[in-house]
Short mmCIF file of C-alpha atoms in Angstrom, two decimals:
data_model
loop_
_atom_site.label_atom_id
_atom_site.label_comp_id
_atom_site.label_asym_id
_atom_site.label_seq_id
_atom_site.Cartn_x
_atom_site.Cartn_y
_atom_site.Cartn_z
CA UNK A 1 -17.33 -36.11 57.37
CA UNK A 2 -17.45 -36.74 61.16
CA UNK A 3 -14.92 -34.46 62.78
CA UNK A 4 -16.28 -35.23 66.27
CA UNK A 5 -17.10 -38.72 67.49
CA UNK A 6 -18.83 -39.12 70.89
CA UNK A 7 -17.37 -35.78 72.13
CA UNK A 8 -13.91 -36.44 70.82
CA UNK A 9 -12.06 -34.82 68.02
CA UNK A 10 -11.49 -37.01 65.00
CA UNK A 11 -7.91 -35.93 64.16
CA UNK A 12 -7.64 -38.57 61.34
CA UNK A 13 -10.19 -36.70 59.09
CA UNK A 14 -8.84 -33.39 60.05
CA UNK A 15 -5.37 -34.44 59.04
CA UNK A 16 -6.76 -35.67 55.66
CA UNK A 17 -8.57 -32.38 55.05
CA UNK A 18 -5.34 -30.41 55.84
CA UNK A 19 -3.41 -32.63 53.44
CA UNK A 20 -5.96 -32.13 50.63
CA UNK A 21 -5.96 -28.42 51.27
CA UNK A 22 -2.17 -28.24 50.92
CA UNK A 23 -2.22 -30.25 47.67
CA UNK A 24 -4.93 -28.12 46.13
CA UNK A 25 -3.43 -24.90 47.29
CA UNK A 26 -0.02 -25.98 45.93
CA UNK A 27 -1.58 -26.84 42.56
CA UNK A 28 -3.31 -23.45 42.36
CA UNK A 29 -0.07 -21.69 43.34
CA UNK A 30 1.90 -23.51 40.71
CA UNK A 31 -0.73 -22.77 37.98
CA UNK A 32 -0.68 -19.12 38.94
CA UNK A 33 3.11 -18.95 38.67
CA UNK A 34 2.93 -20.64 35.19
CA UNK A 35 0.07 -18.35 34.15
CA UNK A 36 2.01 -15.26 35.21
CA UNK A 37 5.03 -16.45 33.30
CA UNK A 38 3.01 -16.92 30.12
CA UNK A 39 1.64 -13.33 30.52
CA UNK A 40 5.18 -11.96 30.88
CA UNK A 41 6.26 -14.02 27.88
CA UNK A 42 3.55 -12.80 25.65
CA UNK A 43 4.19 -9.20 26.71
CA UNK A 44 7.67 -9.61 25.61
CA UNK A 45 6.68 -10.51 21.99
CA UNK A 46 7.84 -7.91 19.42
CA UNK A 47 5.08 -5.53 18.40
CA UNK A 48 3.53 -6.55 15.14
CA UNK A 49 3.10 -3.41 13.01
CA UNK A 50 0.63 -3.24 10.13
CA UNK A 51 2.29 -2.70 6.84
CA UNK A 52 2.25 0.80 5.61
CA UNK A 53 -0.17 1.44 2.76
CA UNK A 54 1.62 1.75 -0.53
CA UNK A 55 0.97 5.09 -2.04
CA UNK A 56 -0.77 5.00 -5.38
CA UNK A 57 0.97 7.71 -7.37
CA UNK A 58 -1.67 7.68 -10.00
CA UNK A 59 -4.54 8.22 -7.65
CA UNK A 60 -4.99 11.93 -8.37
CA UNK A 61 -4.03 11.75 -12.08
CA UNK A 62 -6.44 12.92 -14.75
CA UNK A 63 -8.55 10.42 -16.68
CA UNK A 64 -8.74 10.14 -20.46
CA UNK A 65 -12.10 8.28 -21.15
CA UNK A 66 -13.17 7.20 -24.60
CA UNK A 67 -16.76 6.09 -24.68
CA UNK A 68 -16.83 5.36 -28.41
CA UNK A 69 -13.87 2.91 -28.21
CA UNK A 70 -14.64 1.72 -24.68
CA UNK A 71 -11.55 2.43 -22.55
CA UNK A 72 -9.89 4.87 -20.22
CA UNK A 73 -6.37 5.58 -19.06
CA UNK A 74 -4.91 8.02 -16.58
CA UNK A 75 -2.17 10.63 -17.26
CA UNK A 76 -0.31 12.87 -14.84
CA UNK A 77 -0.76 16.52 -13.95
CA UNK A 78 1.19 18.60 -16.46
CA UNK A 79 0.36 16.44 -19.29
CA UNK A 80 -2.17 16.71 -22.03
CA UNK A 81 -3.23 14.68 -25.01
CA UNK A 82 -4.06 14.99 -28.74
CA UNK A 83 -6.44 12.84 -30.83
CA UNK A 84 -5.65 12.35 -34.53
CA UNK A 85 -7.08 10.36 -37.37
CA UNK A 86 -5.35 7.09 -38.29
CA UNK A 87 -2.69 7.42 -40.85
CA UNK A 88 -3.55 4.17 -42.69
CA UNK A 89 -6.81 2.50 -43.70
CA UNK A 90 -6.95 0.00 -40.91
CA UNK A 91 -6.38 2.63 -38.08
CA UNK A 92 -9.36 4.22 -36.32
CA UNK A 93 -7.64 6.69 -34.13
CA UNK A 94 -4.23 7.67 -32.71
CA UNK A 95 -3.98 9.44 -29.29
CA UNK A 96 -0.80 10.77 -27.96
CA UNK A 97 0.08 11.84 -24.46
CA UNK A 98 2.97 14.16 -23.48
CA UNK A 99 3.80 17.25 -21.55
CA UNK A 100 1.60 20.20 -22.37
CA UNK A 101 4.25 22.26 -24.21
CA UNK A 102 4.91 19.30 -26.60
CA UNK A 103 1.27 18.83 -27.30
CA UNK A 104 0.76 22.49 -28.03
CA UNK A 105 3.73 22.52 -30.26
CA UNK A 106 2.26 19.71 -32.30
CA UNK A 107 -1.15 21.44 -32.46
CA UNK A 108 0.28 24.59 -33.68
CA UNK A 109 2.51 22.90 -36.23
CA UNK A 110 5.78 23.90 -34.60
CA UNK A 111 6.81 20.25 -34.49
CA UNK A 112 6.64 18.11 -37.62
CA UNK A 113 5.08 14.80 -37.71
CA UNK A 114 8.49 13.19 -38.32
CA UNK A 115 9.83 14.79 -35.08
CA UNK A 116 7.06 14.79 -32.60
CA UNK A 117 7.62 11.20 -31.64
CA UNK A 118 10.73 12.19 -29.78
CA UNK A 119 8.66 14.11 -27.21
CA UNK A 120 5.73 11.77 -26.95
CA UNK A 121 5.58 9.66 -23.80
CA UNK A 122 2.62 7.40 -24.61
CA UNK A 123 0.99 6.63 -28.02
CA UNK A 124 -2.21 4.74 -28.25
CA UNK A 125 -3.21 3.54 -31.74
CA UNK A 126 -6.62 1.71 -32.35
CA UNK A 127 -6.68 -0.59 -35.28
CA UNK A 128 -9.56 -2.29 -36.93
CA UNK A 129 -9.56 -6.13 -36.42
CA UNK A 130 -11.38 -6.79 -39.72
CA UNK A 131 -10.73 -10.52 -39.74
CA UNK A 132 -11.83 -10.74 -36.11
CA UNK A 133 -8.62 -12.60 -35.43
CA UNK A 134 -7.49 -13.74 -31.98
CA UNK A 135 -4.90 -11.42 -30.59
CA UNK A 136 -1.97 -13.73 -31.19
CA UNK A 137 -2.82 -14.21 -34.72
CA UNK A 138 -3.30 -10.49 -35.30
CA UNK A 139 0.05 -9.74 -33.65
CA UNK A 140 1.77 -12.38 -35.87
CA UNK A 141 0.53 -10.59 -38.99
CA UNK A 142 1.77 -7.24 -37.55
CA UNK A 143 5.14 -8.98 -36.82
CA UNK A 144 5.50 -9.87 -40.58
CA UNK A 145 4.99 -6.27 -41.51
CA UNK A 146 7.53 -5.01 -38.91
CA UNK A 147 10.12 -7.53 -39.94
CA UNK A 148 9.96 -6.33 -43.50
CA UNK A 149 11.18 -2.86 -42.38
CA UNK A 150 14.83 -2.09 -42.79
CA UNK A 151 17.17 -2.41 -39.93
CA UNK A 152 14.69 -4.27 -37.69
CA UNK A 153 16.23 -7.18 -35.76
CA UNK A 154 15.89 -9.23 -32.59
CA UNK A 155 12.07 -9.24 -32.68
CA UNK A 156 10.68 -10.90 -29.56
CA UNK A 157 7.16 -11.13 -27.95
CA UNK A 158 5.63 -12.46 -24.74
CA UNK A 159 2.16 -12.71 -23.17
CA UNK A 160 1.55 -10.22 -20.44
CA UNK A 161 -1.32 -9.25 -17.99
CA UNK A 162 -1.67 -5.51 -17.36
CA UNK A 163 -4.44 -4.42 -14.94
CA UNK A 164 -6.22 -7.80 -15.45
CA UNK A 165 -6.08 -7.32 -19.26
CA UNK A 166 -4.33 -10.07 -21.23
CA UNK A 167 -2.09 -8.68 -23.97
CA UNK A 168 1.03 -9.27 -25.84
CA UNK A 169 4.32 -7.36 -25.48
CA UNK A 170 6.64 -6.99 -28.52
CA UNK A 171 10.17 -5.63 -28.27
CA UNK A 172 12.87 -5.32 -31.03
CA UNK A 173 15.53 -2.92 -32.16
CA UNK A 174 15.38 -0.67 -35.17
CA UNK A 175 18.99 0.27 -36.04
CA UNK A 176 20.17 0.71 -32.50
CA UNK A 177 16.84 2.06 -31.05
CA UNK A 178 14.83 -0.25 -28.82
CA UNK A 179 11.15 -0.37 -29.57
CA UNK A 180 8.50 -1.71 -27.06
CA UNK A 181 4.87 -2.16 -27.97
CA UNK A 182 1.91 -3.59 -26.05
CA UNK A 183 -1.25 -4.94 -27.75
CA UNK A 184 -4.65 -5.70 -26.31
CA UNK A 185 -7.88 -6.72 -28.17
CA UNK A 186 -11.64 -6.27 -27.55
CA UNK A 187 -14.74 -6.10 -29.61
CA UNK A 188 -13.08 -6.04 -33.03
CA UNK A 189 -10.44 -3.43 -32.00
CA UNK A 190 -6.85 -3.74 -31.34
CA UNK A 191 -5.32 -1.35 -28.74
CA UNK A 192 -1.63 -0.64 -29.33
CA UNK A 193 0.37 1.12 -26.75
CA UNK A 194 3.96 2.28 -27.65
CA UNK A 195 6.42 4.27 -25.76
CA UNK A 196 8.87 6.96 -27.02
CA UNK A 197 11.96 5.20 -28.12
CA UNK A 198 14.16 8.13 -26.88
CA UNK A 199 13.16 7.67 -23.22
CA UNK A 200 15.89 6.59 -20.93
CA UNK A 201 15.16 3.09 -19.56
CA UNK A 202 14.21 3.39 -15.94
CA UNK A 203 14.14 7.22 -16.19
CA UNK A 204 11.37 9.50 -15.06
CA UNK A 205 9.44 9.49 -18.35
CA UNK A 206 9.98 5.79 -18.73
CA UNK A 207 8.35 5.32 -15.32
CA UNK A 208 5.41 7.48 -16.40
CA UNK A 209 4.72 5.30 -19.39
CA UNK A 210 4.48 2.19 -17.36
CA UNK A 211 2.36 3.92 -14.76
CA UNK A 212 0.03 5.13 -17.41
CA UNK A 213 -0.12 1.65 -19.01
CA UNK A 214 -1.01 0.09 -15.59
CA UNK A 215 -4.17 2.28 -15.44
CA UNK A 216 -5.53 1.25 -18.86
CA UNK A 217 -8.83 -0.57 -18.56
CA UNK A 218 -11.88 -1.41 -20.68
CA UNK A 219 -15.14 0.18 -19.91
CA UNK A 220 -17.89 -2.23 -18.84
#
């Protein structure tokens, strides 16, 4: 661009350059003000805090593992278990979990078989699925047996998923006592989980039952 023409200053072009400089400079200045406002706005956003990790209360519990029947379950410190032979022909095994003093009383015969249920927190009974029935059909047959018992009423059942295991929950009353039982099936075996009927709903021992149930899993 010729700023000088034959020894004279070309004021026309100088004026154009000055005007362009003002326009560009003004645009940059406006952008910087906008940019600074955005930075301030972002800095004023509330801090996004990471959610606190939910404590797994069962993380340090002991593990009961049964290789023969292919499952494991956790139980809390201060608890113990007892394995017993099935009471009827189609039962493989019964495992009861409770506080150590209750288990010791049962072992030493200080608590009769008719009374120990009142101190047991979790009872696992393994049944033979001789007809290789699907779980819903097997539970239906069990329901018929339960319904024949005296004072049983309001029998209900629903499908559940516990720790990725599909099962069926049954609940009913016997006299005035609520009964809750969970059933699972694998490899010709029915796994029954029942809780002590004397436990206060929502109480400490009731919570332990459901925590234990949540740790049940089949072995690969």
